[in-house]
Every structure is written in C-alpha cells, then in structure tokens.
JSON list of C-alpha atoms in Angstrom, two decimals:
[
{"chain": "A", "resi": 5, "resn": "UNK", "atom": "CA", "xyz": [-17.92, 47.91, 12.83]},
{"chain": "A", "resi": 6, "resn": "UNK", "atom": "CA", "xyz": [-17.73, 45.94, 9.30]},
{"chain": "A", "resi": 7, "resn": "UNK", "atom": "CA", "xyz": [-17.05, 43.08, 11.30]},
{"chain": "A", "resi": 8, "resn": "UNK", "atom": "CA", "xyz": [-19.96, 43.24, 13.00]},
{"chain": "A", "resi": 9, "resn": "UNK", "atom": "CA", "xyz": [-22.43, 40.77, 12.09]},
{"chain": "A", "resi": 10, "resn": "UNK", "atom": "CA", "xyz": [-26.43, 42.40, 11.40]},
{"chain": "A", "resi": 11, "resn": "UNK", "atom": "CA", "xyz": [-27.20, 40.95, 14.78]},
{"chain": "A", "resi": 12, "resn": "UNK", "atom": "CA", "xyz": [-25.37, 42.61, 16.93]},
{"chain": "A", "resi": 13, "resn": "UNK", "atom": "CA", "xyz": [-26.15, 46.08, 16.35]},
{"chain": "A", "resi": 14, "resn": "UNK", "atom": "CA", "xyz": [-27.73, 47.74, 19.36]},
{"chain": "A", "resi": 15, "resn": "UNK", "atom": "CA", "xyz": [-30.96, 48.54, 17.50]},
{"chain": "A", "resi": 16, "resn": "UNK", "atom": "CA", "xyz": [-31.67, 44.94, 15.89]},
{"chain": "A", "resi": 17, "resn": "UNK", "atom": "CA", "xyz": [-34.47, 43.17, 17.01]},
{"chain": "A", "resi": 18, "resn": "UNK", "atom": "CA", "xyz": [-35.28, 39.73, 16.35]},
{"chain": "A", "resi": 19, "resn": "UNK", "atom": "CA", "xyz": [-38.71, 38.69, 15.34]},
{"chain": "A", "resi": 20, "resn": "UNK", "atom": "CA", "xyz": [-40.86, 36.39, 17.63]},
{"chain": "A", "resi": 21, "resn": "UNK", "atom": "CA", "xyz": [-42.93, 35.05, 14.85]},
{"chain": "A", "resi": 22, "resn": "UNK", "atom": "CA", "xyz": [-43.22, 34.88, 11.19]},
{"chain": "A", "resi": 23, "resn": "UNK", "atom": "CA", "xyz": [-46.12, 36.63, 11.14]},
{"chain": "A", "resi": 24, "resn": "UNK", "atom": "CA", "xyz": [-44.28, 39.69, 12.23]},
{"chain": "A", "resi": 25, "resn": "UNK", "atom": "CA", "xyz": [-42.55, 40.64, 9.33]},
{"chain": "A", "resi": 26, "resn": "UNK", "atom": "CA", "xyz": [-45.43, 39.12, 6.83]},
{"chain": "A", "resi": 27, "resn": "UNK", "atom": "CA", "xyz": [-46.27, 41.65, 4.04]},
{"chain": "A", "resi": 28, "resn": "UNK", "atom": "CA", "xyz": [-49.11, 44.04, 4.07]},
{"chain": "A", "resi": 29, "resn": "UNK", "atom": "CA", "xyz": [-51.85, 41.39, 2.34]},
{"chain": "A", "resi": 30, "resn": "UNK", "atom": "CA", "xyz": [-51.59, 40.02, 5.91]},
{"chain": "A", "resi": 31, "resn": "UNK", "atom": "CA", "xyz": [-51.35, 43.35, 7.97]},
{"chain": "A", "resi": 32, "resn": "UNK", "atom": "CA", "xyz": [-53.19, 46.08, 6.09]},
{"chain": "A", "resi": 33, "resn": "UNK", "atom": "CA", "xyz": [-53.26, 48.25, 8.99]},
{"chain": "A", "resi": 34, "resn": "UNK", "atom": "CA", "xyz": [-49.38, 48.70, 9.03]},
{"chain": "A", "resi": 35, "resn": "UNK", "atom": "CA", "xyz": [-48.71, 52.32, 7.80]},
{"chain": "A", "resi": 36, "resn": "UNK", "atom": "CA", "xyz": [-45.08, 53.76, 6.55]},
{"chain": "A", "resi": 37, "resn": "UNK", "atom": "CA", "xyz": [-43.77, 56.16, 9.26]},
{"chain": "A", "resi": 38, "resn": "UNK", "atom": "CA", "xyz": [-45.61, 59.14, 8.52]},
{"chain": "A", "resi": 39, "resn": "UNK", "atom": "CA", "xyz": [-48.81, 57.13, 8.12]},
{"chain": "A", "resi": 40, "resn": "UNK", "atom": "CA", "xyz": [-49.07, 56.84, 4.44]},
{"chain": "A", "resi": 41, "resn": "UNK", "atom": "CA", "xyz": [-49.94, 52.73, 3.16]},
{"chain": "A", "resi": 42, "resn": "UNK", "atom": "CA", "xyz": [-46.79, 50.58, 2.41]},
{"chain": "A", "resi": 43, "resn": "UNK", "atom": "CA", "xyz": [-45.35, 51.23, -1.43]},
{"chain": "A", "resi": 44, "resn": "UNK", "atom": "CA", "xyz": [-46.42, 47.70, -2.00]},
{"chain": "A", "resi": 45, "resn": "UNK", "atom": "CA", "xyz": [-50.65, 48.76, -1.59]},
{"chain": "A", "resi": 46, "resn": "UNK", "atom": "CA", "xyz": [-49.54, 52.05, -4.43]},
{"chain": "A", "resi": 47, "resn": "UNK", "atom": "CA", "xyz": [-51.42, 51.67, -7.89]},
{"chain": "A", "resi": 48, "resn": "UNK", "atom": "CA", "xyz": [-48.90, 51.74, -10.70]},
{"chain": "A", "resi": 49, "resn": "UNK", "atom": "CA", "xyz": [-50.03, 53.72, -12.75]},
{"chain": "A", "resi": 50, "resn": "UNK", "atom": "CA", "xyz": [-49.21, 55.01, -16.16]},
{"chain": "A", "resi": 51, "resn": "UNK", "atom": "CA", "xyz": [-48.46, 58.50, -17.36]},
{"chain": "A", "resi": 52, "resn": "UNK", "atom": "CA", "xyz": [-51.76, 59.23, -19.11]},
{"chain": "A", "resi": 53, "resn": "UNK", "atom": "CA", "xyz": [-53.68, 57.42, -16.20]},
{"chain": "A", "resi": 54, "resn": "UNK", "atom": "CA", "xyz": [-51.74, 59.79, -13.25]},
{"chain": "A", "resi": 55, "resn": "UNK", "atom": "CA", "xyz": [-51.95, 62.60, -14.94]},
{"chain": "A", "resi": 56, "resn": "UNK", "atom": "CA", "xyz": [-55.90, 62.25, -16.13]},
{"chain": "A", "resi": 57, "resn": "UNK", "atom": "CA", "xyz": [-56.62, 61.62, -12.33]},
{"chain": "A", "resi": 58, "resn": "UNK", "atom": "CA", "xyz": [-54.35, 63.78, -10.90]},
{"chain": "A", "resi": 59, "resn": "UNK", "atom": "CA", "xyz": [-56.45, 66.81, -13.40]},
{"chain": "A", "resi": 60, "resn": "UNK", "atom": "CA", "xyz": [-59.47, 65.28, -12.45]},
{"chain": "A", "resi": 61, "resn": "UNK", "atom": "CA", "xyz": [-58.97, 66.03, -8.85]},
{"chain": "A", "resi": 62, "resn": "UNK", "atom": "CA", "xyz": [-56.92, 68.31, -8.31]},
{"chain": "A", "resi": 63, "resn": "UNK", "atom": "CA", "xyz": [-59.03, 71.51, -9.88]},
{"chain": "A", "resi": 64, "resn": "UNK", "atom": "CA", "xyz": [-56.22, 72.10, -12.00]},
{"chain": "A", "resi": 65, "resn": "UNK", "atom": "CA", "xyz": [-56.22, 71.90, -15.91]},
{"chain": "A", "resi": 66, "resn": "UNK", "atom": "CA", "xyz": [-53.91, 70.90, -18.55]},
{"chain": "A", "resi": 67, "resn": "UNK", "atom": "CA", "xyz": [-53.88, 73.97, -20.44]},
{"chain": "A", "resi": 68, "resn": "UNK", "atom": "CA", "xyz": [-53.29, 76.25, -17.84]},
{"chain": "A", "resi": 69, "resn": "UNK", "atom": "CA", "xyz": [-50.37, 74.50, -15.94]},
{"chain": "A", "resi": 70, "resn": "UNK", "atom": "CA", "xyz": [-48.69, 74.18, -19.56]},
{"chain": "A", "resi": 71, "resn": "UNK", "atom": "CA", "xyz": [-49.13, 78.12, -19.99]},
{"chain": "A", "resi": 72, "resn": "UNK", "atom": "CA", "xyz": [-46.34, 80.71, -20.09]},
{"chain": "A", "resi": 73, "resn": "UNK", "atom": "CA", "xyz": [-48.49, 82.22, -17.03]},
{"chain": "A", "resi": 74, "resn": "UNK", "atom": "CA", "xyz": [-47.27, 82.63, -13.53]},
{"chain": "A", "resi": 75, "resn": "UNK", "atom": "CA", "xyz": [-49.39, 83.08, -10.92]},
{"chain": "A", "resi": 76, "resn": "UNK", "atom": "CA", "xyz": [-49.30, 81.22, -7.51]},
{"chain": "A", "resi": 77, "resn": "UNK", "atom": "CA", "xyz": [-52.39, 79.13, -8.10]},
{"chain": "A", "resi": 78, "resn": "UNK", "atom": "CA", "xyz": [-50.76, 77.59, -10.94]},
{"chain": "A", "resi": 79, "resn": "UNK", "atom": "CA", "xyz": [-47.38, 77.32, -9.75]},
{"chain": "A", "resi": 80, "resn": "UNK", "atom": "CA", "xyz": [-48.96, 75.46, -6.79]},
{"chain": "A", "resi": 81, "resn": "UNK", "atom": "CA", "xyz": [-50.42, 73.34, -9.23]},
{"chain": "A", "resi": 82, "resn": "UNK", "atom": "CA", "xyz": [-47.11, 72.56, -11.29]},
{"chain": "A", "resi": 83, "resn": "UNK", "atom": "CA", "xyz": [-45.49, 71.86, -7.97]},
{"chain": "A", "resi": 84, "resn": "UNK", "atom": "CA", "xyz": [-48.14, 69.38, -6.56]},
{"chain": "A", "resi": 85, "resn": "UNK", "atom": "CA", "xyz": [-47.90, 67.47, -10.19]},
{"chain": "A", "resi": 86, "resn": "UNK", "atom": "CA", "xyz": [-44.49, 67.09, -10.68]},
{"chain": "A", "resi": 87, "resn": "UNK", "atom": "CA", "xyz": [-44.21, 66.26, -6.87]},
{"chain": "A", "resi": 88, "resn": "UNK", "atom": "CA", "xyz": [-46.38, 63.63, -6.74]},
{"chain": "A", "resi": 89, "resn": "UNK", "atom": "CA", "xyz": [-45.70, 62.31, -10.33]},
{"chain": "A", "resi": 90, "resn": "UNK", "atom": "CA", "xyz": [-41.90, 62.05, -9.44]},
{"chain": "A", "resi": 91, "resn": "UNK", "atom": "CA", "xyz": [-41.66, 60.78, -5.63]},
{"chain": "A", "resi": 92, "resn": "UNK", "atom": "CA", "xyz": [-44.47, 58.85, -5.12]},
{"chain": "A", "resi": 93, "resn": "UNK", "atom": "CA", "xyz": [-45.38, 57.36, -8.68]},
{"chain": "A", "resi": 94, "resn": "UNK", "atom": "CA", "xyz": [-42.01, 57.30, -9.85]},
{"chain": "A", "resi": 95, "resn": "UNK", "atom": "CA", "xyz": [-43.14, 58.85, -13.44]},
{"chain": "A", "resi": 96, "resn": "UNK", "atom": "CA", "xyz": [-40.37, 60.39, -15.60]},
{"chain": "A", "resi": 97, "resn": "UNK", "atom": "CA", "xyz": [-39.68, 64.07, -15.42]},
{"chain": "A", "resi": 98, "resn": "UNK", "atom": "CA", "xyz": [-39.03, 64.34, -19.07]},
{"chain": "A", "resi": 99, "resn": "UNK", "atom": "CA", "xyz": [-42.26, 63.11, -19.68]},
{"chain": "A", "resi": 100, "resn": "UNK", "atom": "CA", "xyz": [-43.59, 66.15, -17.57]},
{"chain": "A", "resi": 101, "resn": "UNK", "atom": "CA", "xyz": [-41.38, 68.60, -18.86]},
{"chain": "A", "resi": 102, "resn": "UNK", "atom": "CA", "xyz": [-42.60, 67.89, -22.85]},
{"chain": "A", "resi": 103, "resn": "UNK", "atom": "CA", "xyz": [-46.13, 67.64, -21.91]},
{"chain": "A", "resi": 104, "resn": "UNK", "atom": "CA", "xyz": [-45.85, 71.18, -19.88]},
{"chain": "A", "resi": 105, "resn": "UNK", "atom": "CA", "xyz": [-43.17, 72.48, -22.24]},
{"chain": "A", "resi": 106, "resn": "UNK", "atom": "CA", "xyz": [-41.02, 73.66, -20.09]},
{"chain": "A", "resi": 107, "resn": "UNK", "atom": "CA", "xyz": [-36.72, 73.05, -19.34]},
{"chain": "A", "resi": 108, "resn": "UNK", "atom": "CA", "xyz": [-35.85, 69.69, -17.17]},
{"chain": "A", "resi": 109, "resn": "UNK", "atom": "CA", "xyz": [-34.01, 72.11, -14.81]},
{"chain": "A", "resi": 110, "resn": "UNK", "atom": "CA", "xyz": [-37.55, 73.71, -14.67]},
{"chain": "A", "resi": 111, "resn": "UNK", "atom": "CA", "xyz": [-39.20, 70.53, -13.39]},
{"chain": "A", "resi": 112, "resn": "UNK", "atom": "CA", "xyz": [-36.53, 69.86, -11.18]},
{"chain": "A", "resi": 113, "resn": "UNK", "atom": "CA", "xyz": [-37.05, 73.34, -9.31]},
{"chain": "A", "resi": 114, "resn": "UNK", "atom": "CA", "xyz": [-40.50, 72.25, -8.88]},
{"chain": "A", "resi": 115, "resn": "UNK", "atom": "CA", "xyz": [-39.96, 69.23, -7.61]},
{"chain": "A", "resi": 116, "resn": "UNK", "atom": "CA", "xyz": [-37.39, 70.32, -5.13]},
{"chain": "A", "resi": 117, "resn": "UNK", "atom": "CA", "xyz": [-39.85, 73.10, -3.77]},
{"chain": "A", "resi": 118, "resn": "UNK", "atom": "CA", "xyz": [-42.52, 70.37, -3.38]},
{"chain": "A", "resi": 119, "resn": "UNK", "atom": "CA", "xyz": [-40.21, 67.95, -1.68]},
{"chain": "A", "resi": 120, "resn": "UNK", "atom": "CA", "xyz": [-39.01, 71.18, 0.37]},
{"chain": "A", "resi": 121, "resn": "UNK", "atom": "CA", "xyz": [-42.62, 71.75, 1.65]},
{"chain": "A", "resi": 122, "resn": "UNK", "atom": "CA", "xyz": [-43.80, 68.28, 2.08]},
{"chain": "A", "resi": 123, "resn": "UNK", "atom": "CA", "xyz": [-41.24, 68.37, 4.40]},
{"chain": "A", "resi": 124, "resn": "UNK", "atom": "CA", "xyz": [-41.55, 71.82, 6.06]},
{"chain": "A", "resi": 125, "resn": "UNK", "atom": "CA", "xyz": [-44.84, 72.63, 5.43]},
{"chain": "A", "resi": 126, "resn": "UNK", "atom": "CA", "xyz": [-47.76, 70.70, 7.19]},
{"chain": "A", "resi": 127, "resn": "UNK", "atom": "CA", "xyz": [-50.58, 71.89, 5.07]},
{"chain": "A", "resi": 128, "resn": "UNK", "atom": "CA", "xyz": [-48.67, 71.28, 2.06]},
{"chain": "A", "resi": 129, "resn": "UNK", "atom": "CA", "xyz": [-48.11, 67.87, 3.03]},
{"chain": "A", "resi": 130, "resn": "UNK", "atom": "CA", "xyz": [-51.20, 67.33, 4.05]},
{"chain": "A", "resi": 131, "resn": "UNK", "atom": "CA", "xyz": [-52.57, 68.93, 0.63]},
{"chain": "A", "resi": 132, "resn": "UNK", "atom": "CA", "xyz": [-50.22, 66.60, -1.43]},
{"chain": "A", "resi": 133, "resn": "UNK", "atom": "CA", "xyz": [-51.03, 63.28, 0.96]},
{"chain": "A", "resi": 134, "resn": "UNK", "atom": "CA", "xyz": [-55.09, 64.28, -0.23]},
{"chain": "A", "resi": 135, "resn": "UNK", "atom": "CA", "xyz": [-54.59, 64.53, -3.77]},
{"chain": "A", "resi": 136, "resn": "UNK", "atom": "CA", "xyz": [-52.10, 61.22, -3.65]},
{"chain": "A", "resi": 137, "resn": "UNK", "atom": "CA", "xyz": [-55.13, 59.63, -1.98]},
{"chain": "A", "resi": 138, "resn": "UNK", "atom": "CA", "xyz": [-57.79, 60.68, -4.32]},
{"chain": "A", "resi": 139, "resn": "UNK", "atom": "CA", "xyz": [-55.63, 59.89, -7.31]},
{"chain": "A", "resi": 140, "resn": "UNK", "atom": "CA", "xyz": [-54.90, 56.51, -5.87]},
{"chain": "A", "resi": 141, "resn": "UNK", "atom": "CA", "xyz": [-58.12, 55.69, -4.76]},
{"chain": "A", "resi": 142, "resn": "UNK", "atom": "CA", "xyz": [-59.58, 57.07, -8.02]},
{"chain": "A", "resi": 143, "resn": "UNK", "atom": "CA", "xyz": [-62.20, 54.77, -9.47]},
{"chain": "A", "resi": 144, "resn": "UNK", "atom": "CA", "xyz": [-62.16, 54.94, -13.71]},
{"chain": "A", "resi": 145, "resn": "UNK", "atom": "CA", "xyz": [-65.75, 54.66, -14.82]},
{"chain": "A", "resi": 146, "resn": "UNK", "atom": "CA", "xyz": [-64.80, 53.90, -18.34]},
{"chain": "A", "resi": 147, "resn": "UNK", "atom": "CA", "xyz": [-64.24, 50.10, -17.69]},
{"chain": "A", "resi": 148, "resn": "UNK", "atom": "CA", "xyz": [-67.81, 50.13, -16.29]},
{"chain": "A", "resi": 149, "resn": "UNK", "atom": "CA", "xyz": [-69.28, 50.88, -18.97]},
{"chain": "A", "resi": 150, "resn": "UNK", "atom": "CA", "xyz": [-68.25, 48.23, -21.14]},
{"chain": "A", "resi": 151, "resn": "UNK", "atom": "CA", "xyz": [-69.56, 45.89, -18.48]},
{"chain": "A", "resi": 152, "resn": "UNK", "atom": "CA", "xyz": [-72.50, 43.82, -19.55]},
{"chain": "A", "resi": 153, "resn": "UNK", "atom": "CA", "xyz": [-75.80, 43.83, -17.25]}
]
C-alpha cells in the first residue's frame, strides 16, 4: 500500500475543473461536514476579544464562572468556554485556567466533557454551534464610535 501512488486509491477522485477545489472566497456556500463554515471564514480572535464576546452572549459572567461555586448552570458555563475557546479558536488553556483560577488538569476535564457532548449530545452541540456563531458573528461597537460622521 506505500507503493501506491495518491491516485490509485479506491476513494480518490479527480477534479473536472479548477474551480472545484477553489477556496471558500469563491464557494461560500461549501460547509465542513457537519455544516459549520470552512476554518478559513473563522475570526481569529484574541483572548480578551473571545472571551468579552463569548460573556457577552452567552449569559454567563466572569465572576461567577471563576468562583469556588458548583452548580450545574455554571459548570455548563465553564464547559461551553473552555470548549469553544480550545477547539474551535484554538486559545491556550493556561490562559483559561489563570483567568478562572483553577488546575490545567481542571480545564482539561472540562474540555473533554464538552468535546464528549458535542459529540453525543445534540442539544449540546447545537447550544455550543449558537454561541460559536454569535461570538463569531459578534459585531464590536467600540470601533464605531470612533468613526467620524
């Protein structure tokens, strides 16, 4: 099989056109598998920037998700943060863990819960694929204000 040149494997398909593989600029419609936009359409965003939108629409707040408190609400809320922050915005989970306070193997339980339920769970997914929407589609109003009329 190392042999065997790209080609030749029985699912390869060769393209028609050279539009066909062109990048999402030229194909916006074309969705990842699970119908989420390409990477390549993701806002990078920074630390301060994710985690101001993610509060912002998410109904969660700083000092309660960096609290010594339990309940489910909140733990939801850690989970959904570090989730998103980690997979899909490829933050740092050190970062997280000093702004929350809490152990790196803490963070990393959360995040492997919220990768668990994206995966298992369709209304967690679906919950997560929301929030990852709003806080990518956010619009910052502070850069309109400096705008002149």
């Amino acid at each position: 099989m190392a042999d065997t040149e790209v080609e030749e494997l029985p699912w390869w398909k060769s393209a028609r056109h050279v539009d066909e593989i062109a990048g999402p600029e030229l194909r916006p419609e074309v969705r990842t598998f699970d119908g989420l936009a390409l990477a390549e359409e993701r806002r990078e965003l920074t630390f301060d920037s994710f985690l101001r939108r993610f509060l912002k629409t998410s109904g969660h707040n700083l000092k309660e998700l960096s609290s010594r408190s339990r309940g489910s609400r909140l733990l939801d809320g850690r989970i959904e943060l570090i989730t998103l922050g980690l997979s899909r915005y490829g933050l740092r989970a050190r970062d997280f863990a000093s702004l929350l306070d809490k152990h790196g193997a803490t963070v990393t339980r959360w995040l492997n819960e919220g990768l668990r339920r994206e995966r298992d769970d369709a209304t967690s997914r679906q919950r997560l694929d929301d929030l990852d929407r709003a806080i990518s589609d956010h619009r910052d109003n502070a850069t309109m204000r400096n705008v002149a009329p």
